[in-house]
Coordinates of C-alpha atoms and ligand atoms in Angstrom, one line a residue:
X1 CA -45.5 23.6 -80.2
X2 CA -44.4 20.9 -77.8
X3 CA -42.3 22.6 -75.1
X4 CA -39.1 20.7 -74.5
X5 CA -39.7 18.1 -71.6
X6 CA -36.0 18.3 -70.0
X7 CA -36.1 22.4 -69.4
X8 CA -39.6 21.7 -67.2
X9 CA -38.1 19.5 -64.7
X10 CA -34.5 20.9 -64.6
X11 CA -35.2 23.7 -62.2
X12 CA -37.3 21.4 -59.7
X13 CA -34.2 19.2 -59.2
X14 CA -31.9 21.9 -58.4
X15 CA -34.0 23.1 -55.6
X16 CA -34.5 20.0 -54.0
X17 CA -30.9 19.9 -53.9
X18 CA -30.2 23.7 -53.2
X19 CA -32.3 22.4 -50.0
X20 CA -30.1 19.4 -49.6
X21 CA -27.0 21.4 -49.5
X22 CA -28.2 23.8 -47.1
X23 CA -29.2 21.1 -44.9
X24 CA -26.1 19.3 -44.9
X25 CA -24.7 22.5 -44.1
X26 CA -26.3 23.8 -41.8
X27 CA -26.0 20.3 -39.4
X28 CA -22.7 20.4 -40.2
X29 CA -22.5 24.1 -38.2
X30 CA -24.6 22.6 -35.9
X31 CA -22.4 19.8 -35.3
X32 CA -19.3 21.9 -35.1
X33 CA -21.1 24.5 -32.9
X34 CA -22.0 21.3 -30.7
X35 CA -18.6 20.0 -30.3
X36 CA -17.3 23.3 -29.3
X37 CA -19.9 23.8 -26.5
X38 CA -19.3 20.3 -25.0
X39 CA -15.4 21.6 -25.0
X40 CA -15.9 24.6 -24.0
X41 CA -19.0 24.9 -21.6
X42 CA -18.4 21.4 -19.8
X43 CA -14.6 22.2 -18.8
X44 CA -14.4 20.4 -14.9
X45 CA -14.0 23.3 -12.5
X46 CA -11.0 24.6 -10.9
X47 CA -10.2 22.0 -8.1
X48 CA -11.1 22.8 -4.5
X49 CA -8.1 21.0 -2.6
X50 CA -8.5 19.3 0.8
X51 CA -5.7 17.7 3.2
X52 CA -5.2 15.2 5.8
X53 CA -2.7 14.2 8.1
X54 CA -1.5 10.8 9.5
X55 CA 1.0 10.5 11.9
X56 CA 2.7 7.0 11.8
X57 CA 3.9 6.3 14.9
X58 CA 5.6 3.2 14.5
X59 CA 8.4 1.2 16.6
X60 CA 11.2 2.4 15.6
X61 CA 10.5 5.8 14.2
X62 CA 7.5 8.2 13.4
X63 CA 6.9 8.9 9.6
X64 CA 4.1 12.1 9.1
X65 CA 2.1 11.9 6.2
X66 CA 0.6 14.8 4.3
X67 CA -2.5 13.5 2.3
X68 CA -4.6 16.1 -0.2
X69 CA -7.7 15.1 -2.8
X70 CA -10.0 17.2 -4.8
X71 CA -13.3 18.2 -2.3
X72 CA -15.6 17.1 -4.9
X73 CA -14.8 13.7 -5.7
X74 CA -14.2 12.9 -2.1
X75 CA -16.0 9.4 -2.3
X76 CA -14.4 8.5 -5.6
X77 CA -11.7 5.8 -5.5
X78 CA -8.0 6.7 -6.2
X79 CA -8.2 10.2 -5.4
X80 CA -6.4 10.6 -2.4
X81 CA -2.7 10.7 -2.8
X82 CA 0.6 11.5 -0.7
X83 CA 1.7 15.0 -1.1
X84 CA 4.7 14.5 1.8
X85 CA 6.1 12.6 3.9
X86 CA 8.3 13.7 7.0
X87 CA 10.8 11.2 8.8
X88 CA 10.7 12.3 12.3
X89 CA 14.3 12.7 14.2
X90 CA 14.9 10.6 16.9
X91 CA 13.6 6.9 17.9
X92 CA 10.2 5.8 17.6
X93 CA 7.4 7.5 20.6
X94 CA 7.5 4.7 22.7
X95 CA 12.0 5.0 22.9
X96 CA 10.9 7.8 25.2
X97 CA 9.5 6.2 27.7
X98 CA 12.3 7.2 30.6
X99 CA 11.5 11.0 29.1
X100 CA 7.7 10.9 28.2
X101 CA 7.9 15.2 28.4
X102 CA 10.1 14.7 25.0
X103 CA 7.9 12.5 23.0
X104 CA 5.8 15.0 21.7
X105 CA 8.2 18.1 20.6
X106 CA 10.4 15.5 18.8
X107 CA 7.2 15.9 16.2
X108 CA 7.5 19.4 16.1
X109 CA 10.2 19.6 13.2
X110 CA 7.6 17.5 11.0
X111 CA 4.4 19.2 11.8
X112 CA 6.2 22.5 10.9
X113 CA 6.4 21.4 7.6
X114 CA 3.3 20.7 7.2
X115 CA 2.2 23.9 7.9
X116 CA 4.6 24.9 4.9
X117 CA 3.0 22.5 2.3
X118 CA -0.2 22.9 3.4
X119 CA -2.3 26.3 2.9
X120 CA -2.3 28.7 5.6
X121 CA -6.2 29.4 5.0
X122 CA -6.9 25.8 5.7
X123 CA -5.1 24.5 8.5
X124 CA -7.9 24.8 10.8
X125 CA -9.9 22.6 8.6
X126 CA -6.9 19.7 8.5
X127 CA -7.6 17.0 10.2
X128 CA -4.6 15.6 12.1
X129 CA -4.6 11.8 13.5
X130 CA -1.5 9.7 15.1
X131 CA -1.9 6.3 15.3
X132 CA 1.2 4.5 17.5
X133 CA 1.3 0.8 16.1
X134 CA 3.7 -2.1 18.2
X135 CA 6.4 -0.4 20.0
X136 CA 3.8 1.6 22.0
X137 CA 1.4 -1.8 22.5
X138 CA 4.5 -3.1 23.9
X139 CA 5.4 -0.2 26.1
X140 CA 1.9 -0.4 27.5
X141 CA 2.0 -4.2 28.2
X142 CA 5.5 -3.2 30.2
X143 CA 4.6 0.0 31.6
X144 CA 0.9 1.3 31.2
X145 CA 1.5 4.8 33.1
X146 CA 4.5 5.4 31.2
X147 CA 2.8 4.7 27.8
X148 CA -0.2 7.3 28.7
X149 CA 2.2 9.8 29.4
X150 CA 3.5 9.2 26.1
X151 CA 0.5 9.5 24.4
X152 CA -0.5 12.7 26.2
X153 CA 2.5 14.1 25.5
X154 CA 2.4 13.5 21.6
X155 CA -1.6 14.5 22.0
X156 CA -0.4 18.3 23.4
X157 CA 1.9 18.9 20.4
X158 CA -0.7 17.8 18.4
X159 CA -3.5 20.0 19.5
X160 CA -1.1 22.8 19.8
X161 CA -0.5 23.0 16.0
X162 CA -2.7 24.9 13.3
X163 CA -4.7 21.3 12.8
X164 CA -7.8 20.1 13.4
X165 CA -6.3 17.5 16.2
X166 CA -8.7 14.5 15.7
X167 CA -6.6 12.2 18.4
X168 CA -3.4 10.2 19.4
X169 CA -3.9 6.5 20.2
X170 CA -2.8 2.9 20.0
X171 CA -4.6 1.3 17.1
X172 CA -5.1 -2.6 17.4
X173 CA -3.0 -5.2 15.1
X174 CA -6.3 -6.0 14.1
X175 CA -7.1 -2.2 12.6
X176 CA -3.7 -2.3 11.5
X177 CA -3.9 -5.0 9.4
X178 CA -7.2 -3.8 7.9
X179 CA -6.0 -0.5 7.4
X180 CA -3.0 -1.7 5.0
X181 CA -5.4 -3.6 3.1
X182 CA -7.6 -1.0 2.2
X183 CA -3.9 1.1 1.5
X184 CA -3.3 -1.0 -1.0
X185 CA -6.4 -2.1 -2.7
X186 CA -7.2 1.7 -2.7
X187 CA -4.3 2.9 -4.5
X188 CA -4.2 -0.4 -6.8
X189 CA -7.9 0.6 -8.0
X190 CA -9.0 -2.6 -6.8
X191 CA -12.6 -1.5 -5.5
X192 CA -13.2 0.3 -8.4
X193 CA -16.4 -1.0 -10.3
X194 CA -17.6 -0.2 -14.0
X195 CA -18.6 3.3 -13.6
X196 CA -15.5 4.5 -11.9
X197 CA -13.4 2.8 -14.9
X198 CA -15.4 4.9 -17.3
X199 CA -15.0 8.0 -15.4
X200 CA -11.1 7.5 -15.4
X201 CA -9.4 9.8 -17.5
X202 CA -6.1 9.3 -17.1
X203 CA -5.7 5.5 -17.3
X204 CA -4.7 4.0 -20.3
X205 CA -5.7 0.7 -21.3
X206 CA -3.4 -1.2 -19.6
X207 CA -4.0 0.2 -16.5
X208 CA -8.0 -0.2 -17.8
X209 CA -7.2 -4.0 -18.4
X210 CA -5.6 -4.2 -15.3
X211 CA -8.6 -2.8 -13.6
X212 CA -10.9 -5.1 -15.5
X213 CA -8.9 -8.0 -14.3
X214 CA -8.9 -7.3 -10.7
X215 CA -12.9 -6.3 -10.8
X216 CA -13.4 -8.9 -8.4
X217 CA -10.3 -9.2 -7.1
X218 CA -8.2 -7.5 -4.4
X219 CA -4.3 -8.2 -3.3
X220 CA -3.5 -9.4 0.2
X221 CA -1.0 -6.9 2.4
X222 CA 1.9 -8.1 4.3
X223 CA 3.2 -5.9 6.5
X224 CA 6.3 -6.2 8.6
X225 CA 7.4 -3.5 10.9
X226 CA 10.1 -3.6 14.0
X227 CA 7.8 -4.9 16.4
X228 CA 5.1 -6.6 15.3
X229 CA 3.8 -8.3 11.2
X230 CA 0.6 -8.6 9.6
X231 CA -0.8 -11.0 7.2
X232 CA -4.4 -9.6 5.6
X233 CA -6.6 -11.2 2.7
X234 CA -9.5 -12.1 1.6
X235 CA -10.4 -15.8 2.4
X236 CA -12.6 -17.6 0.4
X237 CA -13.7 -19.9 3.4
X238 CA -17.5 -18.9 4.4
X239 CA -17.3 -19.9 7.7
X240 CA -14.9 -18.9 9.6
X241 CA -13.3 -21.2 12.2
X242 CA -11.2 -18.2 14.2
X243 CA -13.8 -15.1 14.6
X244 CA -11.1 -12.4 16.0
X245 CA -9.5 -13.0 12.6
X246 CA -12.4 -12.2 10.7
X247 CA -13.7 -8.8 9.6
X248 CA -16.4 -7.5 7.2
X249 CA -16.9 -4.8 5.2
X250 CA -18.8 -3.1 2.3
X251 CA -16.9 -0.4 0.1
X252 CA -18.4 0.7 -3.2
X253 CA -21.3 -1.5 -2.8
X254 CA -19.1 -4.8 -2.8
X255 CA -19.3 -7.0 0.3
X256 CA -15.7 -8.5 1.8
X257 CA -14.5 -11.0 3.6
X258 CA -11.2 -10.4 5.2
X259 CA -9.2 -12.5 7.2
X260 CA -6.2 -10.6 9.2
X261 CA -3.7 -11.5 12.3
X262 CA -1.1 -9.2 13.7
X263 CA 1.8 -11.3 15.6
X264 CA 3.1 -9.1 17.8
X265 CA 6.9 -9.9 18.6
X266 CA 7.1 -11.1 15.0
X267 CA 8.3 -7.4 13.4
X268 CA 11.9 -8.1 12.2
X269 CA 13.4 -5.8 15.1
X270 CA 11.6 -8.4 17.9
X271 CA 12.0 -11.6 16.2
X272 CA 15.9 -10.6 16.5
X273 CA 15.4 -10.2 20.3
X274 CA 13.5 -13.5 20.4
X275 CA 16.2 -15.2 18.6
X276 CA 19.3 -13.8 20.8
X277 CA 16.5 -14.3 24.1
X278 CA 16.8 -18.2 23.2
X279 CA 20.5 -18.4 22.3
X280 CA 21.3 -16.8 25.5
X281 CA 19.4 -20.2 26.9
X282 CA 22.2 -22.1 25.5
X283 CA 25.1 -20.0 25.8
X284 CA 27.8 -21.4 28.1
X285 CA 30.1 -18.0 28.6
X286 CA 29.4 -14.4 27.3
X287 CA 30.5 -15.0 23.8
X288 CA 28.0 -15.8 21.7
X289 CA 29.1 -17.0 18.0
X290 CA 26.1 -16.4 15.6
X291 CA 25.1 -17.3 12.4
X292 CA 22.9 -14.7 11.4
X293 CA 25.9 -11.8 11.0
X294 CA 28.4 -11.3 8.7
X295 CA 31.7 -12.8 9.8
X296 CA 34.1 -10.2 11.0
X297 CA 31.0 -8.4 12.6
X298 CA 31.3 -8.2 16.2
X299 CA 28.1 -6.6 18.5
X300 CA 27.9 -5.5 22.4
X301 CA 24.6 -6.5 23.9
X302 CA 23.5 -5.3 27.5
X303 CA 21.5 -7.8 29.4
X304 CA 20.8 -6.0 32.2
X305 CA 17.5 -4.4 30.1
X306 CA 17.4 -7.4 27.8
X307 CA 14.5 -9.5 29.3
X308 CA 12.4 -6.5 30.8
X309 CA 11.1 -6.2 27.2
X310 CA 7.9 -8.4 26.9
X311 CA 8.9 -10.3 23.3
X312 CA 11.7 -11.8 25.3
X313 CA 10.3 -11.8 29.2
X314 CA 9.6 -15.5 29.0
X315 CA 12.9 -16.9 28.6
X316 CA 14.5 -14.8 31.2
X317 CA 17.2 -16.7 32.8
X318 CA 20.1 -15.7 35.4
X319 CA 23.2 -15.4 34.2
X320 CA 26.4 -14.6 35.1
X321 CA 27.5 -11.8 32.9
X322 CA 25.9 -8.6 32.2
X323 CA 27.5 -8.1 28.7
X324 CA 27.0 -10.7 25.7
X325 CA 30.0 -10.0 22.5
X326 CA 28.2 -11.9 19.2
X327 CA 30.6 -12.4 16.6
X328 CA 29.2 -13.0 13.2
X329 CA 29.6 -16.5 11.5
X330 CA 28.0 -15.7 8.0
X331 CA 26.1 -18.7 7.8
X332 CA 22.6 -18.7 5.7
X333 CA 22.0 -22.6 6.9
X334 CA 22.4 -22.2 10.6
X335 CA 20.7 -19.1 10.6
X336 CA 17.7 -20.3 8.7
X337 CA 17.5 -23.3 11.3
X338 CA 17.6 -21.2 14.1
X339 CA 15.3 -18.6 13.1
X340 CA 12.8 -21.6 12.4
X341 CA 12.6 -22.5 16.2
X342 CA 10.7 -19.1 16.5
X343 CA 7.3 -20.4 14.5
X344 CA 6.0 -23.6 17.1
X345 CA 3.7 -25.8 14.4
X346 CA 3.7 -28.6 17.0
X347 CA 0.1 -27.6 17.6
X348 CA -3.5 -26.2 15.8
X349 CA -6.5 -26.0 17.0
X350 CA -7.9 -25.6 13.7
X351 CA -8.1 -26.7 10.2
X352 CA -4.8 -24.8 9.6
X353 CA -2.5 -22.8 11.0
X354 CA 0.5 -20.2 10.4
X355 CA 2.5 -20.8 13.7
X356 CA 1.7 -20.8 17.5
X357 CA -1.3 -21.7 17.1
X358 CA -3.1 -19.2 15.1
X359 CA -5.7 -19.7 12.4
X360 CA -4.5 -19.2 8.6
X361 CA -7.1 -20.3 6.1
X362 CA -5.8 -21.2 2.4
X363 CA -3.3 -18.6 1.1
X364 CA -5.7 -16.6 -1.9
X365 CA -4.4 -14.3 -4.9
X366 CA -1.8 -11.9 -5.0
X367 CA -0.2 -10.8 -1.9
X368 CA 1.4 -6.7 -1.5
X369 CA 4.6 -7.2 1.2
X370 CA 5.4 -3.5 2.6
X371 CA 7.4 -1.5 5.0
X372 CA 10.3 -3.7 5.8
X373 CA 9.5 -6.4 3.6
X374 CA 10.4 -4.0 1.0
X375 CA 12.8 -2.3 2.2
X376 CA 15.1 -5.6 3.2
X377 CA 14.1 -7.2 -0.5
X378 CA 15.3 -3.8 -2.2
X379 CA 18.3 -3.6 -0.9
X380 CA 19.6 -7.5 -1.6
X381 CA 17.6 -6.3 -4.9
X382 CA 14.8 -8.7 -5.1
X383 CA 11.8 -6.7 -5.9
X384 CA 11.8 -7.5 -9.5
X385 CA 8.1 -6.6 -11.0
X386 CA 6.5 -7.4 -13.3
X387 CA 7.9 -10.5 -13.0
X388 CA 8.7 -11.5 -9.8
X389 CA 12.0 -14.1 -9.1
X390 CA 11.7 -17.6 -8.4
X391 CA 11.9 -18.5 -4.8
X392 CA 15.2 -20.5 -5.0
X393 CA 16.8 -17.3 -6.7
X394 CA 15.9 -15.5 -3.7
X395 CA 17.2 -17.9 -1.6
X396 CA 20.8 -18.5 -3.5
X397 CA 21.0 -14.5 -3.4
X398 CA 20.1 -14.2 0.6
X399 CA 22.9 -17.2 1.2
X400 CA 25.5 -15.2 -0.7
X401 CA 25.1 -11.9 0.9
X402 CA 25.1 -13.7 4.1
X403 CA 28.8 -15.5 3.0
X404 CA 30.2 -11.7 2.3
X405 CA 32.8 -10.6 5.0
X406 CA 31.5 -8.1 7.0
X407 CA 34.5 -5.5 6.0
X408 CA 34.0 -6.0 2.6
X409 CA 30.2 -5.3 3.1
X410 CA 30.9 -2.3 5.1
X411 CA 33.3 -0.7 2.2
X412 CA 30.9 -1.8 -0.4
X413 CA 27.4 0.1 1.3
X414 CA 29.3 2.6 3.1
X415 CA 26.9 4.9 2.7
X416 CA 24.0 2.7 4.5
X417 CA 23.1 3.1 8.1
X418 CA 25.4 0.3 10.0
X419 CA 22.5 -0.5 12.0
X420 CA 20.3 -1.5 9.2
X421 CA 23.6 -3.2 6.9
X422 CA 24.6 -4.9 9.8
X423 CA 21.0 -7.1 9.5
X424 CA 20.0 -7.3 6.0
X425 CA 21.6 -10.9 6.0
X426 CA 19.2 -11.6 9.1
X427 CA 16.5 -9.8 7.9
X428 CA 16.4 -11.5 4.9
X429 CA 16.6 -14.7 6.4
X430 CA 13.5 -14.0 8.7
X431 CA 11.4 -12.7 5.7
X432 CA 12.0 -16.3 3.9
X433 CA 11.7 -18.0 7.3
X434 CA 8.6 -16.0 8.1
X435 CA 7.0 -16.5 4.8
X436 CA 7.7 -19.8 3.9
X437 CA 7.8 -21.8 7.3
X438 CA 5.2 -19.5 9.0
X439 CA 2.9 -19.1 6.5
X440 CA 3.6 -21.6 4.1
X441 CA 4.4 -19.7 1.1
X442 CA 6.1 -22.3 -1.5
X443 CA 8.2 -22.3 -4.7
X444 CA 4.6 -22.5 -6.4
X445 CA 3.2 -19.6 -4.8
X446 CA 5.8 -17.6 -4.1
X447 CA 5.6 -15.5 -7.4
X448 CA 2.2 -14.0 -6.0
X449 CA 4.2 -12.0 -3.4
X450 CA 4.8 -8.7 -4.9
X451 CA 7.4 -6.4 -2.5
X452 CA 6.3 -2.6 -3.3
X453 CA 7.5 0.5 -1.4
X454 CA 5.0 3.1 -2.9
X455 CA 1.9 2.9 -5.3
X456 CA 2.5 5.7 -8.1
X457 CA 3.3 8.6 -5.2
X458 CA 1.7 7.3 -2.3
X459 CA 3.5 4.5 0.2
X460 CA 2.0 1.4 1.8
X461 CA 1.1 1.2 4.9
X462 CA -1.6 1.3 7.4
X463 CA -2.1 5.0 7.6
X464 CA -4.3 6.3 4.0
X465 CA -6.7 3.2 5.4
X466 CA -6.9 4.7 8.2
X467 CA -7.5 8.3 7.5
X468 CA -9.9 7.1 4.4
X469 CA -11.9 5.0 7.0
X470 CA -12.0 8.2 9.6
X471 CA -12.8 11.3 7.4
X472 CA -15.7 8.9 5.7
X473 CA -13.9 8.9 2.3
X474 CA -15.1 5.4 1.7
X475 CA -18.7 4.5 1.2
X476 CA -20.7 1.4 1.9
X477 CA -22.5 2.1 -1.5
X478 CA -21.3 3.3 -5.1
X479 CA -22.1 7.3 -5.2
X480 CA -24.0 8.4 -7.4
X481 CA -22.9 10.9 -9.8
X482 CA -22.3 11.8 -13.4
X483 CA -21.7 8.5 -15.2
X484 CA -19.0 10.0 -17.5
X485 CA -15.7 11.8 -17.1
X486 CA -15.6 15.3 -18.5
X487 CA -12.6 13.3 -21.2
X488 CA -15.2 10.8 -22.0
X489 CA -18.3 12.8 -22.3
X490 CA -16.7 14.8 -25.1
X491 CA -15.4 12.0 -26.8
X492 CA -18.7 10.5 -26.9
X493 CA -20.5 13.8 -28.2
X494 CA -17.9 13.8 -30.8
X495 CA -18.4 10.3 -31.6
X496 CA -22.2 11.3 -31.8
X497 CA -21.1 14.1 -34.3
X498 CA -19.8 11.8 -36.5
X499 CA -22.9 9.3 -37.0
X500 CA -25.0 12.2 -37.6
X501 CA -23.1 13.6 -40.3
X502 CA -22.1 10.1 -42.1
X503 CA -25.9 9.7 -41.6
X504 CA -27.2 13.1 -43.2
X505 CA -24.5 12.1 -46.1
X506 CA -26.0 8.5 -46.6
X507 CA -29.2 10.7 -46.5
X508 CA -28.1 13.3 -49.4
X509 CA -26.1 10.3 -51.7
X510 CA -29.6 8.2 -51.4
X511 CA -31.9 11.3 -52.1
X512 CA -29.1 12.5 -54.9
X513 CA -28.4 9.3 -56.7
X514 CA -24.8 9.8 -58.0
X515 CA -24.2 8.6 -61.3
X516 CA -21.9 5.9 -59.9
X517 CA -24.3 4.6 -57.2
X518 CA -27.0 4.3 -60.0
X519 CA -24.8 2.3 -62.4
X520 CA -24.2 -0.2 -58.7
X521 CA -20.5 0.6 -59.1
X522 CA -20.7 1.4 -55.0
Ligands
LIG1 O1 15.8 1.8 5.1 C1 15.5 0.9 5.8 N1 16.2 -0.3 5.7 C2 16.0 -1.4 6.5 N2 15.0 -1.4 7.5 C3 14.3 -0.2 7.6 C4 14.5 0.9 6.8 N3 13.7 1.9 7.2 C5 12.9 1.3 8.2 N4 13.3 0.1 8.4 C6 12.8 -0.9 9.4 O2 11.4 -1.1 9.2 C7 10.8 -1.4 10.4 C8 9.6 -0.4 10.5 O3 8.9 -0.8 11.6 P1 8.0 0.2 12.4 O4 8.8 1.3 13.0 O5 6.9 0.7 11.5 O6 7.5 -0.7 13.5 P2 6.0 -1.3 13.9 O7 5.2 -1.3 12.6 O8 6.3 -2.7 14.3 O9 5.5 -0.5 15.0 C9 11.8 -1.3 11.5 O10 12.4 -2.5 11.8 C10 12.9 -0.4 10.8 O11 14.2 -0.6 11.4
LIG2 CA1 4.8 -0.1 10.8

């Protein structure tokens, strides 16, 4: 008798396929088992947190910075950030030059709280720097003994605290100048290369597309304090005609040119002394009517004092009153003349200058303004990002505040310092004066100038380049490490995962032959 053919092969199919089955199960565990490992086993660590702090000690008042990062991505970019900041009462160190004994216990109310933000247990292990910026490099340039008194002074308070005291001192324009460059190209992510953009975790993709734009870029920093201003970027220009303006460097394996100049007497605070220093030239009795105030705003000056200061030693003449009276005149056009006269272009030893003489190679890129760039250009509300305003908005809005009454001023900010509202309307004037006659920023450029106050928590300035640069915290070459974030390396074994299984299903549908796939209807 034939046996019937179909009942032979029947039970050999249904192994094969038992096995099947059991395999696609069984990677399927394994696949789930995997995913939860690379979740579970590779969670990062519980963060070992270190701190840093910079003391600014600028013209006319000392800021103290509290700084903290993870310990084990020390050399990564980005990782540093603010924690606090601590205005210090009082005027700036070098104010205390007739009392150099005070200087350094007027830091005392700021380093104590430090000591309450940062962990007892690591104190000792803080480092603690001061760097004193214009005020003190014209103190020295007046008075050298009492400027060193000064400074050991603010250096006893220093090492007397729970710190690890690392030193007080002047730091160049020059250092200055760097040091707010690498501020802001830090904290923008600008020297971060492939592999750090892969390791980010938090970014999103706009921040990632902003990264990936400015691979090869960085942002110039403008910087304007009290005493002294600072123009830094990178110039594309190989050769450089003006070597004291040139620096190098290599960070994260990137070489850069940098071109930087720090015009001391240029800081808003001096430029104002420069100003009244050549009005008084002119002035023909001891009231001095001037354009750069409010009208209705009337100001006592001493003169007695007025020419020992070395922004305004030059133009000493004798005269025959001791007190000068300005009375405001409001006037943006007279005021804008005026504070012209203090950039000389009549001469340049060079290709091109800014003013008095001084090297400027081709303006390049985006530029960061800081400090009291931003702090005049938020108040008269002219920071708009992301899109900055056109230059003759700024201009139209400066003129107007300038046309206010001063009383009418004074009610509507009653809440602002007097000292500070009393010379927005000059300070504004400068900052367009300085940037467009001394530099040469125009109407076409203008819109590369982006005014910022703080980058996500931290603020700009000289002093996170500075500590970055002292502690080591930025390497000439890309570290090594592991190329992915924890974020990404699970995403990637999940993305793994799911090839594998689509793959072991292709696998079974091929092996199975589904009715459907056999009649080509997939
Ligand atoms: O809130 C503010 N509004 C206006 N100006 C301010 C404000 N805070 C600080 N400033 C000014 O910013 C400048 C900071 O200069 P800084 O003291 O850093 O001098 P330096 O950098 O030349 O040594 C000073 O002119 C100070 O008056
Ligand atoms: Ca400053």
């Amino acid at each position: 008798m034939d046996e019937p053919k179909v009942t032979g092969t029947k039970p050999k199919m249904s192994s094969t396929r038992m096995i099947l089955l059991i395999l696609a199960f069984l990677s399927t565990l394994a696949v789930i088992a995997l995913i939860a490992v690379a979740v579970t086993q590779n969670q990062p660590l519980p963060e070992n947190i270190k701190y840093g702090i910079v003391l600014d000690a600028g013209s006319s008042h000392t800021n103290l910075y509290v700084y903290e990062w993870p310990a084990e991505k020390e050399n990564d970019t980005g990782v540093v950030k603010q924690v606090e900041v601590c205005k210090v009462e009082g005027p700036g160190i070098s104010g205390y030059s007739h009392a150099p004994e005070k200087a350094g216990p007027s830091l005392e109310q700021c380093l104590q709280q430090a000591k309450e933000v940062i962990p007892s247990a690591q104190h000792k292990e803080t480092p603690v720097y001061l760097g004193a910026t214009a005020g003190m490099r014209l103190l020295r340039l007046q008075n050298e003994s009492a400027a060193d008194k000064v400074l050991s002074s603010v250096g006893n308070t220093l090492r007397s605290a729970p710190f690890n005291f690392q030193g007080a001192r002047i730091i160049t324009g020059q250092e200055e100048g760097a040091y707010g460059w690498i501020t802001i190209n830090y904290l923008l992510g600008n020297f971060k290369q492939l592999i750090n953009l892969l390791r980010a975790e938090t970014s999103g993709w706009k921040k990632l597309l902003h990264s990936l734009k400015s691979l090869s870029e960085t942002s110039g920093a403008l910087d304007l304090g009290g005493a002294s201003t600072q123009i830094t970027f990178v110039s594309k220009e190989l050769t450089s005609e003006s070597p004291e303006n040139q620096l190098y460097f290599r960070l994260y394996g990137k070489d850069y040119q940098v071109y930087t100049h720090s015009f001391l007497c240029y800081g808003k605070d001096q430029a104002l002394q420069q100003k009244l220093a050549r009005d008084l030239q002119t002035v023909e009795n001891s009231l001095l009517p001037d354009p750069c105030f409010h009208k209705g705003y009337e100001r006592t000056i001493n003169i007695s004092d007025f020419f020992k200061n070395p922004c305004t030693s030059e133009k000493k003449t004798q005269l025959p009153f001791s007190q000068l009276y300005i009375k405001g005149e409001g006037d943006y056009q007279k005021c804008r003349e005026n504070i012209q006269n203090l950039f000389d272009k009549s001469n340049c030893p060079y290709s091109s200058c800014s003013f008095n003489g001084i090297y400027l190679p081709p303006l390049q890129g985006d530029f960061g303004a800081f400090s009291a760039f931003y702090f005049v250009m938020n108040f008269l509300n002219l920071t708009s990002e992301p899109n900055p305003l056109a230059l003759n908005k700024v201009t139209s809005t400066i003129e107007r505040f300038c046309a206010r009454p001063w009383q009418e001023v004074k009610t509507a900010y009653h809440h602002i310092k007097e000292k500070y509202l009393s010379e927005y309307c000059f300070s504004g004037i400068y900052i367009l004066s300085l940037l467009e006659n001394g530099y040469e920023f125009t109407e076409n450029n203008w819109q590369m100038i982006h005014f910022l106050g703080k980058i996500e928590s931290s603020d700009a300035g000289w002093t996170l380049g500075y500590m970055l640069n002292l502690t080591n915290m930025i390497p000439a070459e890309e570290p090594a490490g592991p190329p992915l974030s924890h974020g990404s390396y699970v995403g990637l074994m999940v993305l793994c995962s799911l090839v594998l299984v689509s793959v072991l299903l292709f696998a079974w549908l091929l092996l199975h032959k589904p009715k459907c796939l056999q009649k080509g209807i997939v």
